[in-house]
XYZ file of C-alpha atoms in Angstrom:
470
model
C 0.000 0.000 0.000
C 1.180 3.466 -1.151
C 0.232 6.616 0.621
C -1.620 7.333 -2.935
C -4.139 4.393 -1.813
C -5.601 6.229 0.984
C -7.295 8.805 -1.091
C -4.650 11.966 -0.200
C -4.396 15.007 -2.511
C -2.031 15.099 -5.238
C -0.618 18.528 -3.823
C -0.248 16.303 -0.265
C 1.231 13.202 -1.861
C 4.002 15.612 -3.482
C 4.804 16.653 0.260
C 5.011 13.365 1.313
C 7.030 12.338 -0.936
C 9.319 15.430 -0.686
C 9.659 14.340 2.746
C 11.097 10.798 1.763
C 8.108 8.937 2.958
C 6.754 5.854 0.690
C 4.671 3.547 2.136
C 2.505 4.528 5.476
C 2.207 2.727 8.842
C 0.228 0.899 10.032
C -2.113 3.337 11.756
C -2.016 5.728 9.148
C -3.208 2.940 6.586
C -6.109 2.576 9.278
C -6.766 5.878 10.453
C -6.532 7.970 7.596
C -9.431 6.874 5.116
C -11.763 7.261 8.572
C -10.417 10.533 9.021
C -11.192 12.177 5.200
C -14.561 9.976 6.235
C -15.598 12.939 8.556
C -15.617 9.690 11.177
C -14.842 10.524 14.954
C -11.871 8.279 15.567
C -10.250 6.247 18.804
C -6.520 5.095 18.215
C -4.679 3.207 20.454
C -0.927 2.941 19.351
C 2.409 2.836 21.046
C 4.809 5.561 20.386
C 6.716 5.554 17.267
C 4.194 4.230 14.940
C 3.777 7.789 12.741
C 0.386 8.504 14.232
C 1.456 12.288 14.135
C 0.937 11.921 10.505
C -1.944 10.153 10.264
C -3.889 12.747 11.358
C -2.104 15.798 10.363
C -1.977 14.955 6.845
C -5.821 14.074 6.611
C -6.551 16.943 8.491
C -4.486 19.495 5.559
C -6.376 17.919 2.654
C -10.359 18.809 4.928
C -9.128 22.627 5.620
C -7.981 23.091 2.467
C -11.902 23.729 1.521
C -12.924 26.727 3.458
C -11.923 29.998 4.941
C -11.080 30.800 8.820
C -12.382 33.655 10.723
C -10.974 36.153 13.049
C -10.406 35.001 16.515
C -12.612 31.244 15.328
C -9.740 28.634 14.671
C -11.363 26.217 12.476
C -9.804 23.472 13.915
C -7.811 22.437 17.180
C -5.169 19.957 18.216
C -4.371 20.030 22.230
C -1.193 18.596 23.192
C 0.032 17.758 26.773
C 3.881 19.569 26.305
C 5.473 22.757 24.668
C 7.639 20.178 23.077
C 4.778 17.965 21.369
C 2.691 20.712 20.515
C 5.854 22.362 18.533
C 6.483 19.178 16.872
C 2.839 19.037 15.691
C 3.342 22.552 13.756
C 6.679 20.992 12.327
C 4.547 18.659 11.227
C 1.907 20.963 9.517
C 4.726 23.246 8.080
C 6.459 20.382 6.319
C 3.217 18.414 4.711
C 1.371 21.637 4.475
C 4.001 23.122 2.289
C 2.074 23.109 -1.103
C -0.876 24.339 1.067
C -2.326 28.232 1.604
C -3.376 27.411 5.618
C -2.441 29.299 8.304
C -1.491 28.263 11.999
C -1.162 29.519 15.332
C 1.103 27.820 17.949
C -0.345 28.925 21.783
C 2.072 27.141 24.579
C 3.825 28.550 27.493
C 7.123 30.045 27.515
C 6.775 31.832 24.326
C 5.949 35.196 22.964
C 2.424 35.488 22.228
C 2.214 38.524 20.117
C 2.575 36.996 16.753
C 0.549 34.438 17.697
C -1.851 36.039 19.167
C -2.007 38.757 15.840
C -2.687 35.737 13.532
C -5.579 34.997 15.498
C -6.923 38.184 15.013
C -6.680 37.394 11.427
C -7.956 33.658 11.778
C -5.681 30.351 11.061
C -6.832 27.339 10.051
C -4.941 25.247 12.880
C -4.545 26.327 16.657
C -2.290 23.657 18.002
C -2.102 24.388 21.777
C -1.860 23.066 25.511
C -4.567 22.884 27.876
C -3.193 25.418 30.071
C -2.652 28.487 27.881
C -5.795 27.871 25.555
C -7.754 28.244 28.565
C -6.132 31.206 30.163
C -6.636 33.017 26.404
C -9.957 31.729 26.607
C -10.838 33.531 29.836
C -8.990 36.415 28.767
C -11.622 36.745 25.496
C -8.766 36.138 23.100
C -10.443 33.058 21.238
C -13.655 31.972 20.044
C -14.058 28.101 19.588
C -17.744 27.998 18.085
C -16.107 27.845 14.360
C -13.998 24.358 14.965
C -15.306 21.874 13.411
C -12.284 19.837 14.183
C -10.477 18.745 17.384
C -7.813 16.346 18.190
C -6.753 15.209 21.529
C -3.297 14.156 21.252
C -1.106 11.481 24.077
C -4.874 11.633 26.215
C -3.141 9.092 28.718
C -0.723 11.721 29.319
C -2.958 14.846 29.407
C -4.598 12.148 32.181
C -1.279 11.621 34.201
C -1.156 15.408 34.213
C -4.456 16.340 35.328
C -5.386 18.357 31.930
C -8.388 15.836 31.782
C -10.703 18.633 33.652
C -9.763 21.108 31.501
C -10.092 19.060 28.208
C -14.175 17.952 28.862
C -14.484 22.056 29.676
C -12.946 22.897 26.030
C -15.325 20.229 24.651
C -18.109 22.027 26.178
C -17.442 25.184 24.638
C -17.348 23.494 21.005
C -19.431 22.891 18.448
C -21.489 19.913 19.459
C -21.644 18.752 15.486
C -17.974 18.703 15.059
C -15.114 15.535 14.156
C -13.153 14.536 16.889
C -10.030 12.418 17.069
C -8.386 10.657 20.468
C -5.194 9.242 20.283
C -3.696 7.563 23.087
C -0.974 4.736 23.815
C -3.157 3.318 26.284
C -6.847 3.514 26.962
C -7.695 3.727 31.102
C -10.944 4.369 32.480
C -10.841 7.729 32.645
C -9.766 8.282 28.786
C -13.046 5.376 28.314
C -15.201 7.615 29.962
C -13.907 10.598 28.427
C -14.735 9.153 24.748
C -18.063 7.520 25.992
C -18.925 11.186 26.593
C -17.599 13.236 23.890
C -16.977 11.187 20.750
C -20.034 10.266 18.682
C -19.823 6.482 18.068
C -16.213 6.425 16.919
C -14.397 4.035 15.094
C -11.734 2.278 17.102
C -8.298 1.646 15.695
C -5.852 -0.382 17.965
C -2.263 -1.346 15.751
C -0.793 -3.018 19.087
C -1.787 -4.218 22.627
C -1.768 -1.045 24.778
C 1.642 -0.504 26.853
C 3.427 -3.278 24.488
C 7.089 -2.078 23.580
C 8.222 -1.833 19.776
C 9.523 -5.412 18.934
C 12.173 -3.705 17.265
C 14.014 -2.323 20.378
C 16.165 -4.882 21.996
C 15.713 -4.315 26.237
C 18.111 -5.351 28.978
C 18.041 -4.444 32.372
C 21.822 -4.032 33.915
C 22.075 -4.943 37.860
C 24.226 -2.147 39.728
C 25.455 -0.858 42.883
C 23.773 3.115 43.397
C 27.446 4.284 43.295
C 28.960 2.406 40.549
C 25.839 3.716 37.770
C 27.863 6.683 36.748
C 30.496 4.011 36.181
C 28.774 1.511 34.882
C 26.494 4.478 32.386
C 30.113 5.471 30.765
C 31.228 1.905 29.842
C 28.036 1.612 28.469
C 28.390 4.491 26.512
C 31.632 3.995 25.359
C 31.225 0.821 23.348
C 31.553 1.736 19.668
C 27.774 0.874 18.258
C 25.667 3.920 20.851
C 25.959 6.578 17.983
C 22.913 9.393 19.252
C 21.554 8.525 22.588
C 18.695 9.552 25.029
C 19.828 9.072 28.586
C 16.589 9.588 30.977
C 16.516 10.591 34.929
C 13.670 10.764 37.670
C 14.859 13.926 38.722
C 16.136 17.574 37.653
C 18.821 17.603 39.783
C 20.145 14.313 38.336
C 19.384 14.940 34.793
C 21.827 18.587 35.281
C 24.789 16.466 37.525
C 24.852 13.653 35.148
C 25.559 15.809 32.191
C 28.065 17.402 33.731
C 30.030 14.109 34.619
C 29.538 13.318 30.944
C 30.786 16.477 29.733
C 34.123 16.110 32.201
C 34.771 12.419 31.105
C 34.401 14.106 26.971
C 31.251 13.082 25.942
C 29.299 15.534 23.493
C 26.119 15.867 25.530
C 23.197 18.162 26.181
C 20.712 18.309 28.944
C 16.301 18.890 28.665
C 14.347 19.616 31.767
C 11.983 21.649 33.083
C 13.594 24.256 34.939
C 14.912 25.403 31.229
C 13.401 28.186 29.705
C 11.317 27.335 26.379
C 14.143 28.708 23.944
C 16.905 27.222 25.711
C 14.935 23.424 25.250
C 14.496 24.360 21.919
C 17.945 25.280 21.330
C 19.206 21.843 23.030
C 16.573 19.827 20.862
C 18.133 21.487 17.595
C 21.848 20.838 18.847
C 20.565 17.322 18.972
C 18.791 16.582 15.894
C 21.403 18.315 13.666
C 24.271 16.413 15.236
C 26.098 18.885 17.434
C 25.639 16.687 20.141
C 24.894 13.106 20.471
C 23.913 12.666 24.167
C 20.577 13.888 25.075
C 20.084 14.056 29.290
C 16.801 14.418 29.560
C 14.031 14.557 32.570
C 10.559 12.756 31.664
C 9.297 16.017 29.471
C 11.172 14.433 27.048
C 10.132 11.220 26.903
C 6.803 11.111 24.489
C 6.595 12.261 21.093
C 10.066 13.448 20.331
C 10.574 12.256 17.117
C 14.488 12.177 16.354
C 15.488 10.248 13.790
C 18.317 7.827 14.126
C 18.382 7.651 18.080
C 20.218 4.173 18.610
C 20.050 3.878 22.469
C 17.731 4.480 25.083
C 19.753 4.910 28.659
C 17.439 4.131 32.204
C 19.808 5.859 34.470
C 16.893 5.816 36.546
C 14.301 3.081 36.446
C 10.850 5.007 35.885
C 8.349 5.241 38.809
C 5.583 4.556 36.265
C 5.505 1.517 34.250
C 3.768 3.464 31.445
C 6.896 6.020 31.538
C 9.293 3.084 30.017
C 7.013 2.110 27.342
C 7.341 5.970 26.131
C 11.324 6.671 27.398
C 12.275 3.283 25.252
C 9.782 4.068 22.315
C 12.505 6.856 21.335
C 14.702 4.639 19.814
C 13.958 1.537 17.012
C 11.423 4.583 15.384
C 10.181 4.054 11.539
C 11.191 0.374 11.302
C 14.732 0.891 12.851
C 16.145 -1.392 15.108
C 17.487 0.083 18.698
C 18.410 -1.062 22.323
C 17.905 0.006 25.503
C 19.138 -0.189 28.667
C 17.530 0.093 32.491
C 20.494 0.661 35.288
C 18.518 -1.037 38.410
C 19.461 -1.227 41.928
C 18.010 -3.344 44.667
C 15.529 -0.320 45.484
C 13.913 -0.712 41.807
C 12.932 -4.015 42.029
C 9.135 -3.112 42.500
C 9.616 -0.968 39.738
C 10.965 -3.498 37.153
C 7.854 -5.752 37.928
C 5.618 -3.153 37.491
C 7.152 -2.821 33.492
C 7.536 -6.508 32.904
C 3.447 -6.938 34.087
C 2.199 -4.131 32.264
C 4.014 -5.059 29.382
C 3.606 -8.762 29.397
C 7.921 -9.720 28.697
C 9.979 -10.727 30.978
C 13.703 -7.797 30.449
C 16.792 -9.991 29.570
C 19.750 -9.339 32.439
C 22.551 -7.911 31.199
C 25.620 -8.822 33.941
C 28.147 -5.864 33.705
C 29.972 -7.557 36.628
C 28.544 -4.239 38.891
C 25.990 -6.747 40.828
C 24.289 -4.399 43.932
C 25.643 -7.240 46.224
C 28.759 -5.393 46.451
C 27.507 -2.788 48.130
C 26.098 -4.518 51.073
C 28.495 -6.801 51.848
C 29.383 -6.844 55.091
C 32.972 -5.286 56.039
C 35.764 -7.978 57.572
C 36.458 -7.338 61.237
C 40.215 -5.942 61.522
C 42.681 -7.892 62.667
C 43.870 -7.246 66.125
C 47.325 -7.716 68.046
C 48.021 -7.705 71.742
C 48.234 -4.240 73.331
C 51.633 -3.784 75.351
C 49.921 -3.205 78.742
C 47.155 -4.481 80.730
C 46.097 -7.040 78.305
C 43.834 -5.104 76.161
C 43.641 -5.345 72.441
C 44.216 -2.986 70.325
C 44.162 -2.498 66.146
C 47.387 -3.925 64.474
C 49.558 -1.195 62.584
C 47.686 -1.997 59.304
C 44.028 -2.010 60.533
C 45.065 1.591 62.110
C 46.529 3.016 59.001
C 43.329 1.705 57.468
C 39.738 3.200 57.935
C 37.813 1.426 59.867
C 35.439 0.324 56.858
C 36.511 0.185 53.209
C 36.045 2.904 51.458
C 34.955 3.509 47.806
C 37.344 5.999 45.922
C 36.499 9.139 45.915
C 34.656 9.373 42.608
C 32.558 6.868 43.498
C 31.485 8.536 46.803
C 30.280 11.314 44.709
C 28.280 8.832 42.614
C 26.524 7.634 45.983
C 22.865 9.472 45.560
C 21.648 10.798 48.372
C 18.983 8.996 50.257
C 16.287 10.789 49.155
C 17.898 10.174 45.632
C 17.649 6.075 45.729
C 13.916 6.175 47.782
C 11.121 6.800 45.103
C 8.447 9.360 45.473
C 5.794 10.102 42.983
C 6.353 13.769 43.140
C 4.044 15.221 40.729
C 6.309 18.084 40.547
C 9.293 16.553 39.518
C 7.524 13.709 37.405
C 5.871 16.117 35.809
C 7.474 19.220 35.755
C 5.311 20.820 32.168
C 2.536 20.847 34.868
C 3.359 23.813 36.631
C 3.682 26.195 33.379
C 0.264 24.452 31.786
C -1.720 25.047 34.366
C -5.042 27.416 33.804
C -5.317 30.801 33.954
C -7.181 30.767 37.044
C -4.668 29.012 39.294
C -1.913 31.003 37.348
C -0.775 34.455 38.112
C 0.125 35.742 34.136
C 3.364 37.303 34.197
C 3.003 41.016 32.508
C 6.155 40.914 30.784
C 5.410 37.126 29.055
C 5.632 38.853 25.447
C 8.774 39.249 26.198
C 9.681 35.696 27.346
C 11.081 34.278 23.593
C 14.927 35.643 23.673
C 15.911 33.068 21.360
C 16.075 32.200 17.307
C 12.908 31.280 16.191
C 12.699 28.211 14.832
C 11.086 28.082 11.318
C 8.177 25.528 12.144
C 7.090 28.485 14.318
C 6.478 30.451 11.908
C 3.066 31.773 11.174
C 1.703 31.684 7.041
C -1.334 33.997 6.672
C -2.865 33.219 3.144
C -3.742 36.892 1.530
């Protein structure tokens, strides 16, 4: 099947193909012909499958009949992240290229002047997160009774975030007759109910079980000792086959220390988190993708829907809280039919964690033994030999055992690899699982900043910018 058997545009097709694309996925074989159907669609896929595309591209070929309005988007895709939503106008830019439609790009962290001038004008495509199209709502800025089309992008994340509120308030202010596609790598209650209620009897697309990993990626999980997985991370890293990698941590704090100690020991890495202004992450994501770097740290923001070609390993320093979160971290690699492999560093503490992943996702994770095993760490000390003190018959430490310390020491790099306690003993900190959270959150539990305009200090990228037909 060619992309030309789904019933695309010509004007499309010659973007697709200009992109290098042949032959589409699986779910955009399934989802697309539904789509230009006018059907309202559920699709269940795991990352990495091109479901991106298989609704932006129907979606470019149904606005390209009609005119938009000032202020009335006539269509709207809501994405959990600043960093998905972006990649969702790359998206439109590059397939829309032999296409007169405009688009607006609303997340935080960015100037909204431009943004919020072509909406004055009207675009075709709002692509935005919960949290600011809300707060513009409030504010009177928008106008969502001419969308006739919405899509609800990662909804198991916008779930894990607490957008879902905010999402069934947006559907309320919508056109009840309208098209509306979910897409979601898993389907929990919530999401159920959340369709039950606001899609009208959709058609239900599932390419793979939900939470199943991409056959494609090979997974090993590598027993260590907390203090030897800086150690253990760089002979990893070293061996001559990890060409761009994605190395993922629990925490901020970890994700900034780790790529120093990878800087110091001369790798060429970067770090993503959410402490980061918007242009900064931007600027890191670039330095990625165009090869300036080939270490990505990164903190979970990162982990679904960046879609970077050619990523060849997937790096666990820290073995997710969530099950869910490893099916997404891993799903960055083996993308597009590629093969990849990833690793999980897991200490005795992650046990419970590592069960969690192999029962959700129904494998059992092949051991890797990098001759690091946690036991190490616990072993009891020997006692120190002892002589027979001069006077009174008491014992004292030989000569050696008192040059010694009284316990073996690690060196002292590997004390500074030692996390702290609070480091090794999981909590599911909403704040630092999720840090996006904080900056999407509406306008009425934020306070708006009055110099935001004035945010973007940075290049600006050129899927940001905004085409106004006329």
């Amino acid at each position: 099947m060619t992309f030309a058997d789904l019933g695309l545009s010509d004007e499309l097709l010659r973007s697709v193909n200009d992109s290098g694309y042949t032959e589409p996925t699986p779910i955009q074989a399934a989802a697309i012909p539904s789509v230009l159907m006018m059907r309202d669609l559920v699709a269940i896929a795991q990352t990495g499958t091109g479901k991106t595309a298989s609704f932006v591209l129907p979606m470019i070929d149904i606005l390209a009949h009609g005119r938009s309005r000032a202020r009335m988007p006539r269509s709207l895709i809501l994405e959990p992240t600043r960093e998905l939503a972006a990649q969702v106008a790359e998206n439109f830019e590059k397939y829309g290229a032999n296409h007169k439609l405009s688009m607006a790009l609303l997340i935080g962290g960015v100037s909204m002047g431009d943004q919020l001038a072509a909406l004055e004008k009207g675009v075709d495509v709002l692509i935005a997160t919960p949290g600011r199209l809300m707060d513009l709502f409030t504010r009177g800025k928008i106008l969502l009774t001419g969308c006739s089309m919405l899509v609800i992008d990662e909804a198991d994340r916008m779930l894990d975030m607490g957008f879902i509120p905010d999402i069934e308030e947006i559907c309320t202010k919508l056109p009840k007759q309208r098209q509306t596609l979910l897409f979601s790598a898993t389907m929990p209650p919530p999401i159920k109910k959340l369709t039950d209620k606001f899609l009208g009897n959709p058609k239900t697309i599932e390419v793979a079980r939900p939470a199943t990993t991409n056959t494609n990626i090979a997974q090993h999980v590598v027993p260590v000792a907390a203090a030897r997985k800086r150690d253990v991370l760089r002979k990893l890293l070293a061996q001559d086959d990890v060409r761009t990698a994605i190395i993922f941590c629990n925490r901020k704090t970890t994700v900034r220390e780790l790529n120093k100690v990878l800087q110091r020991a001369r790798f060429r890495s970067a770090e993503i988190h959410g402490d980061m202004d918007q242009s900064a992450r931007i600027a890191e994501l670039e330095r990625f993708k165009q090869g300036d770097v080939s270490i990505l740290v990164a903190s979970d923001v990162a982990a679904r829907g960046l879609d970077v070609k050619g990523v060849s390993h997937v790096f666990n320093f820290d073995a997710p809280w969530h099950p869910d979160d490893y099916v997404h971290r891993i799903g960055r690699t083996g993308r597009g039919g590629a093969t990849g492999v990833a690793y999980t560093l897991v200490t005795p503490d992650d046990a419970e964690n590592i069960a969690n992943i192999e029962k959700l996702t129904g494998q059992k994770i092949p051991v890797l033994d990098m001759g690091s095993a946690p036991a190490e760490e616990v072993a009891e000390p020997e006692a120190a030999p002892v002589e027979e003190a001069p006077r009174r018959g008491r014992r004292r430490p030989s000569a050696e055992a008192e040059v010694a310390p009284a316990r073996e020491r690690a060196p002292r790099a590997e004390r500074e690899d030692r996390p702290a306690r609070e480091e090794r003993r999981p909590r599911r900190d909403r704040e630092e699982r999720y840090e996006e959270r904080r900056d999407e959150r509406p306008a009425r539990y934020v306070q708006q900043d009055a110099v935001e305009d004035g945010a973007w200090n940075g290049p600006v990228p050129a899927f940001l910018n905004v085409r106004i037909p006329g």
